[in-house]
Amino acid sequence: MSGNTIAVLASGGGSNLQAIIDEVESGRILCKVAVVISDQVDAGALARAKEHKIPTEVITKADYPVREEYDREVIRVLKGYGVELVVLAGFMRILSPVIIEAFPLKIINIHPSLLPSFPGLDVQEAALKAGVRFSGCTVHFIDTGVDTGPIIIQAVVPVLNNDTVRELSIRILKEEHRIYPEAVRLIVEGRVTVKGQQVMINDSKVDAEVSLTNPPVKG
Ligand code: GRF
């Protein structure tokens, strides 16, 4: 699939939105961010969009308390801007099947864990509690489950001795800013194919010998 007209949906600060805008403006992703939609009137993401002359739309839960009606309004706005790819970047709402069916395999999300480990909320804390030695982030297509859709790209970061949730979150967020624009680029370039739960990336060379250990293993 491809999609040269994208929308970003965000509830918060919008640092992932910013990473995508930067790559689009530099010409490394050949697409247009047609609109930024938020459910929060004061979302930092809206200010970032305005700085870059990107149209913004606010759709609040107060105006559309029923989830399906909310999603129908989002669909109306997306279609109005001719959106082909929907990018969720810290959008703190679960989408109903109404919108997932309107944009099949055209909605992507970023999640701050190595899915399928730690879906849901407060996942950096959950990773620390579980004692995993690596965590990371995942860009995936949205399906009707919570954080269960086909995985497009992942980045791995180590968990360090005495890490705090904040320290781990910052380490993961830095990688989010690398992999989310890359996922958008791959989709826009038509290099992503989905077969069931598996995603194929065309023209990408992976070093099969690469491996990481934590703690490091010498030799
Ligand atoms: C990120 O950690 C993302 O993984 C999660 O929400 C956060 C959004 O941050 N879904 P930002 O608004 O892009 O700065």
JSON list of N, CA and C in Angstrom, two decimals, residues 103-144:
[
{"chain": "A", "resi": 103, "resn": "PHE", "atom": "N", "xyz": [-10.75, 2.52, 7.13]},
{"chain": "A", "resi": 103, "resn": "PHE", "atom": "CA", "xyz": [-9.34, 2.66, 6.70]},
{"chain": "A", "resi": 103, "resn": "PHE", "atom": "C", "xyz": [-8.59, 1.35, 6.96]},
{"chain": "A", "resi": 104, "resn": "PRO", "atom": "N", "xyz": [-8.94, 0.28, 6.25]},
{"chain": "A", "resi": 104, "resn": "PRO", "atom": "CA", "xyz": [-8.32, -1.02, 6.54]},
{"chain": "A", "resi": 104, "resn": "PRO", "atom": "C", "xyz": [-6.82, -1.02, 6.20]},
{"chain": "A", "resi": 105, "resn": "LEU", "atom": "N", "xyz": [-6.00, -1.39, 7.17]},
{"chain": "A", "resi": 105, "resn": "LEU", "atom": "CA", "xyz": [-4.53, -1.40, 7.02]},
{"chain": "A", "resi": 105, "resn": "LEU", "atom": "C", "xyz": [-4.00, -0.05, 6.54]},
{"chain": "A", "resi": 106, "resn": "LYS", "atom": "N", "xyz": [-4.69, 0.99, 6.96]},
{"chain": "A", "resi": 106, "resn": "LYS", "atom": "CA", "xyz": [-4.26, 2.35, 6.61]},
{"chain": "A", "resi": 106, "resn": "LYS", "atom": "C", "xyz": [-4.15, 3.21, 7.86]},
{"chain": "A", "resi": 107, "resn": "ILE", "atom": "N", "xyz": [-4.15, 2.54, 9.02]},
{"chain": "A", "resi": 107, "resn": "ILE", "atom": "CA", "xyz": [-3.97, 3.27, 10.28]},
{"chain": "A", "resi": 107, "resn": "ILE", "atom": "C", "xyz": [-2.79, 2.62, 10.99]},
{"chain": "A", "resi": 108, "resn": "ILE", "atom": "N", "xyz": [-1.80, 3.45, 11.37]},
{"chain": "A", "resi": 108, "resn": "ILE", "atom": "CA", "xyz": [-0.65, 2.91, 12.09]},
{"chain": "A", "resi": 108, "resn": "ILE", "atom": "C", "xyz": [-0.49, 3.61, 13.44]},
{"chain": "A", "resi": 109, "resn": "ASN", "atom": "N", "xyz": [0.21, 2.90, 14.32]},
{"chain": "A", "resi": 109, "resn": "ASN", "atom": "CA", "xyz": [0.36, 3.39, 15.69]},
{"chain": "A", "resi": 109, "resn": "ASN", "atom": "C", "xyz": [1.79, 3.14, 16.16]},
{"chain": "A", "resi": 110, "resn": "ILE", "atom": "N", "xyz": [2.24, 3.95, 17.12]},
{"chain": "A", "resi": 110, "resn": "ILE", "atom": "CA", "xyz": [3.53, 3.65, 17.75]},
{"chain": "A", "resi": 110, "resn": "ILE", "atom": "C", "xyz": [3.29, 3.34, 19.21]},
{"chain": "A", "resi": 111, "resn": "HIS", "atom": "N", "xyz": [4.00, 2.33, 19.69]},
{"chain": "A", "resi": 111, "resn": "HIS", "atom": "CA", "xyz": [3.79, 1.85, 21.05]},
{"chain": "A", "resi": 111, "resn": "HIS", "atom": "C", "xyz": [5.16, 1.68, 21.72]},
{"chain": "A", "resi": 112, "resn": "PRO", "atom": "N", "xyz": [5.30, 2.19, 22.96]},
{"chain": "A", "resi": 112, "resn": "PRO", "atom": "CA", "xyz": [6.63, 2.17, 23.59]},
{"chain": "A", "resi": 112, "resn": "PRO", "atom": "C", "xyz": [7.00, 0.87, 24.30]},
{"chain": "A", "resi": 113, "resn": "SER", "atom": "N", "xyz": [6.82, -0.26, 23.59]},
{"chain": "A", "resi": 113, "resn": "SER", "atom": "CA", "xyz": [7.36, -1.54, 24.07]},
{"chain": "A", "resi": 113, "resn": "SER", "atom": "C", "xyz": [7.62, -2.40, 22.86]},
{"chain": "A", "resi": 114, "resn": "LEU", "atom": "N", "xyz": [8.29, -3.52, 23.11]},
{"chain": "A", "resi": 114, "resn": "LEU", "atom": "CA", "xyz": [8.49, -4.49, 22.03]},
{"chain": "A", "resi": 114, "resn": "LEU", "atom": "C", "xyz": [7.27, -5.40, 22.01]},
{"chain": "A", "resi": 115, "resn": "LEU", "atom": "N", "xyz": [6.27, -5.02, 21.24]},
{"chain": "A", "resi": 115, "resn": "LEU", "atom": "CA", "xyz": [5.05, -5.85, 21.15]},
{"chain": "A", "resi": 115, "resn": "LEU", "atom": "C", "xyz": [5.41, -7.22, 20.56]},
{"chain": "A", "resi": 116, "resn": "PRO", "atom": "N", "xyz": [4.74, -8.30, 20.94]},
{"chain": "A", "resi": 116, "resn": "PRO", "atom": "CA", "xyz": [3.50, -8.32, 21.72]},
{"chain": "A", "resi": 116, "resn": "PRO", "atom": "C", "xyz": [3.70, -8.25, 23.23]},
{"chain": "A", "resi": 117, "resn": "SER", "atom": "N", "xyz": [4.94, -8.02, 23.70]},
{"chain": "A", "resi": 117, "resn": "SER", "atom": "CA", "xyz": [5.11, -7.81, 25.14]},
{"chain": "A", "resi": 117, "resn": "SER", "atom": "C", "xyz": [4.58, -6.44, 25.53]},
{"chain": "A", "resi": 118, "resn": "PHE", "atom": "N", "xyz": [3.94, -6.39, 26.64]},
{"chain": "A", "resi": 118, "resn": "PHE", "atom": "CA", "xyz": [3.49, -5.14, 27.27]},
{"chain": "A", "resi": 118, "resn": "PHE", "atom": "C", "xyz": [2.59, -4.27, 26.38]},
{"chain": "A", "resi": 119, "resn": "PRO", "atom": "N", "xyz": [1.43, -4.80, 25.99]},
{"chain": "A", "resi": 119, "resn": "PRO", "atom": "CA", "xyz": [0.43, -3.92, 25.36]},
{"chain": "A", "resi": 119, "resn": "PRO", "atom": "C", "xyz": [-0.22, -3.05, 26.42]},
{"chain": "A", "resi": 120, "resn": "GLY", "atom": "N", "xyz": [-1.00, -2.08, 25.99]},
{"chain": "A", "resi": 120, "resn": "GLY", "atom": "CA", "xyz": [-1.78, -1.27, 26.93]},
{"chain": "A", "resi": 120, "resn": "GLY", "atom": "C", "xyz": [-1.04, -0.05, 27.45]},
{"chain": "A", "resi": 121, "resn": "LEU", "atom": "N", "xyz": [-1.32, 0.31, 28.69]},
{"chain": "A", "resi": 121, "resn": "LEU", "atom": "CA", "xyz": [-0.79, 1.56, 29.26]},
{"chain": "A", "resi": 121, "resn": "LEU", "atom": "C", "xyz": [0.34, 1.29, 30.27]},
{"chain": "A", "resi": 122, "resn": "ASP", "atom": "N", "xyz": [1.08, 2.34, 30.61]},
{"chain": "A", "resi": 122, "resn": "ASP", "atom": "CA", "xyz": [2.15, 2.28, 31.63]},
{"chain": "A", "resi": 122, "resn": "ASP", "atom": "C", "xyz": [3.14, 1.15, 31.35]},
{"chain": "A", "resi": 123, "resn": "VAL", "atom": "N", "xyz": [3.51, 1.04, 30.10]},
{"chain": "A", "resi": 123, "resn": "VAL", "atom": "CA", "xyz": [4.26, -0.15, 29.68]},
{"chain": "A", "resi": 123, "resn": "VAL", "atom": "C", "xyz": [5.75, -0.08, 30.05]},
{"chain": "A", "resi": 124, "resn": "GLN", "atom": "N", "xyz": [6.29, 1.15, 30.19]},
{"chain": "A", "resi": 124, "resn": "GLN", "atom": "CA", "xyz": [7.70, 1.21, 30.60]},
{"chain": "A", "resi": 124, "resn": "GLN", "atom": "C", "xyz": [7.83, 0.71, 32.04]},
{"chain": "A", "resi": 125, "resn": "GLU", "atom": "N", "xyz": [6.87, 1.09, 32.87]},
{"chain": "A", "resi": 125, "resn": "GLU", "atom": "CA", "xyz": [6.85, 0.61, 34.25]},
{"chain": "A", "resi": 125, "resn": "GLU", "atom": "C", "xyz": [6.69, -0.92, 34.29]},
{"chain": "A", "resi": 126, "resn": "ALA", "atom": "N", "xyz": [5.81, -1.41, 33.43]},
{"chain": "A", "resi": 126, "resn": "ALA", "atom": "CA", "xyz": [5.58, -2.86, 33.38]},
{"chain": "A", "resi": 126, "resn": "ALA", "atom": "C", "xyz": [6.85, -3.59, 32.94]},
{"chain": "A", "resi": 127, "resn": "ALA", "atom": "N", "xyz": [7.57, -3.00, 31.99]},
{"chain": "A", "resi": 127, "resn": "ALA", "atom": "CA", "xyz": [8.82, -3.63, 31.52]},
{"chain": "A", "resi": 127, "resn": "ALA", "atom": "C", "xyz": [9.85, -3.67, 32.64]},
{"chain": "A", "resi": 128, "resn": "LEU", "atom": "N", "xyz": [9.96, -2.56, 33.39]},
{"chain": "A", "resi": 128, "resn": "LEU", "atom": "CA", "xyz": [10.92, -2.52, 34.51]},
{"chain": "A", "resi": 128, "resn": "LEU", "atom": "C", "xyz": [10.54, -3.57, 35.57]},
{"chain": "A", "resi": 129, "resn": "LYS", "atom": "N", "xyz": [9.27, -3.63, 35.88]},
{"chain": "A", "resi": 129, "resn": "LYS", "atom": "CA", "xyz": [8.81, -4.58, 36.91]},
{"chain": "A", "resi": 129, "resn": "LYS", "atom": "C", "xyz": [9.07, -6.02, 36.49]},
{"chain": "A", "resi": 130, "resn": "ALA", "atom": "N", "xyz": [8.91, -6.28, 35.19]},
{"chain": "A", "resi": 130, "resn": "ALA", "atom": "CA", "xyz": [9.10, -7.66, 34.70]},
{"chain": "A", "resi": 130, "resn": "ALA", "atom": "C", "xyz": [10.58, -8.03, 34.63]},
{"chain": "A", "resi": 131, "resn": "GLY", "atom": "N", "xyz": [11.45, -7.02, 34.71]},
{"chain": "A", "resi": 131, "resn": "GLY", "atom": "CA", "xyz": [12.89, -7.31, 34.71]},
{"chain": "A", "resi": 131, "resn": "GLY", "atom": "C", "xyz": [13.47, -7.65, 33.35]},
{"chain": "A", "resi": 132, "resn": "VAL", "atom": "N", "xyz": [12.78, -7.25, 32.28]},
{"chain": "A", "resi": 132, "resn": "VAL", "atom": "CA", "xyz": [13.35, -7.53, 30.95]},
{"chain": "A", "resi": 132, "resn": "VAL", "atom": "C", "xyz": [14.65, -6.74, 30.78]},
{"chain": "A", "resi": 133, "resn": "ARG", "atom": "N", "xyz": [15.58, -7.24, 30.01]},
{"chain": "A", "resi": 133, "resn": "ARG", "atom": "CA", "xyz": [16.88, -6.58, 29.85]},
{"chain": "A", "resi": 133, "resn": "ARG", "atom": "C", "xyz": [16.92, -5.73, 28.58]},
{"chain": "A", "resi": 134, "resn": "PHE", "atom": "N", "xyz": [15.90, -5.89, 27.75]},
{"chain": "A", "resi": 134, "resn": "PHE", "atom": "CA", "xyz": [15.72, -5.03, 26.58]},
{"chain": "A", "resi": 134, "resn": "PHE", "atom": "C", "xyz": [14.26, -4.59, 26.52]},
{"chain": "A", "resi": 135, "resn": "SER", "atom": "N", "xyz": [14.07, -3.36, 26.11]},
{"chain": "A", "resi": 135, "resn": "SER", "atom": "CA", "xyz": [12.72, -2.93, 25.74]},
{"chain": "A", "resi": 135, "resn": "SER", "atom": "C", "xyz": [12.85, -2.20, 24.41]},
{"chain": "A", "resi": 136, "resn": "GLY", "atom": "N", "xyz": [11.89, -1.35, 24.09]},
{"chain": "A", "resi": 136, "resn": "GLY", "atom": "CA", "xyz": [11.99, -0.66, 22.81]},
{"chain": "A", "resi": 136, "resn": "GLY", "atom": "C", "xyz": [10.66, -0.12, 22.38]},
{"chain": "A", "resi": 137, "resn": "CYS", "atom": "N", "xyz": [10.47, -0.02, 21.07]},
{"chain": "A", "resi": 137, "resn": "CYS", "atom": "CA", "xyz": [9.21, 0.52, 20.55]},
{"chain": "A", "resi": 137, "resn": "CYS", "atom": "C", "xyz": [8.84, -0.20, 19.26]},
{"chain": "A", "resi": 138, "resn": "THR", "atom": "N", "xyz": [7.56, -0.08, 18.95]},
{"chain": "A", "resi": 138, "resn": "THR", "atom": "CA", "xyz": [6.99, -0.84, 17.83]},
{"chain": "A", "resi": 138, "resn": "THR", "atom": "C", "xyz": [6.05, 0.06, 17.04]},
{"chain": "A", "resi": 139, "resn": "VAL", "atom": "N", "xyz": [6.20, 0.07, 15.72]},
{"chain": "A", "resi": 139, "resn": "VAL", "atom": "CA", "xyz": [5.17, 0.68, 14.87]},
{"chain": "A", "resi": 139, "resn": "VAL", "atom": "C", "xyz": [4.38, -0.47, 14.25]},
{"chain": "A", "resi": 140, "resn": "HIS", "atom": "N", "xyz": [3.06, -0.39, 14.37]},
{"chain": "A", "resi": 140, "resn": "HIS", "atom": "CA", "xyz": [2.23, -1.49, 13.88]},
{"chain": "A", "resi": 140, "resn": "HIS", "atom": "C", "xyz": [0.95, -0.94, 13.24]},
{"chain": "A", "resi": 141, "resn": "PHE", "atom": "N", "xyz": [0.37, -1.77, 12.39]},
{"chain": "A", "resi": 141, "resn": "PHE", "atom": "CA", "xyz": [-0.95, -1.43, 11.87]},
{"chain": "A", "resi": 141, "resn": "PHE", "atom": "C", "xyz": [-1.97, -1.64, 12.97]},
{"chain": "A", "resi": 142, "resn": "ILE", "atom": "N", "xyz": [-3.05, -0.88, 12.88]},
{"chain": "A", "resi": 142, "resn": "ILE", "atom": "CA", "xyz": [-4.14, -1.02, 13.85]},
{"chain": "A", "resi": 142, "resn": "ILE", "atom": "C", "xyz": [-5.11, -2.10, 13.35]},
{"chain": "A", "resi": 143, "resn": "ASP", "atom": "N", "xyz": [-5.45, -3.00, 14.27]},
{"chain": "A", "resi": 143, "resn": "ASP", "atom": "CA", "xyz": [-6.58, -3.89, 14.00]},
{"chain": "A", "resi": 143, "resn": "ASP", "atom": "C", "xyz": [-7.56, -3.74, 15.17]},
{"chain": "A", "resi": 144, "resn": "THR", "atom": "N", "xyz": [-8.51, -4.64, 15.30]},
{"chain": "A", "resi": 144, "resn": "THR", "atom": "CA", "xyz": [-9.55, -4.40, 16.31]},
{"chain": "A", "resi": 144, "resn": "THR", "atom": "C", "xyz": [-9.09, -4.73, 17.72]}
]
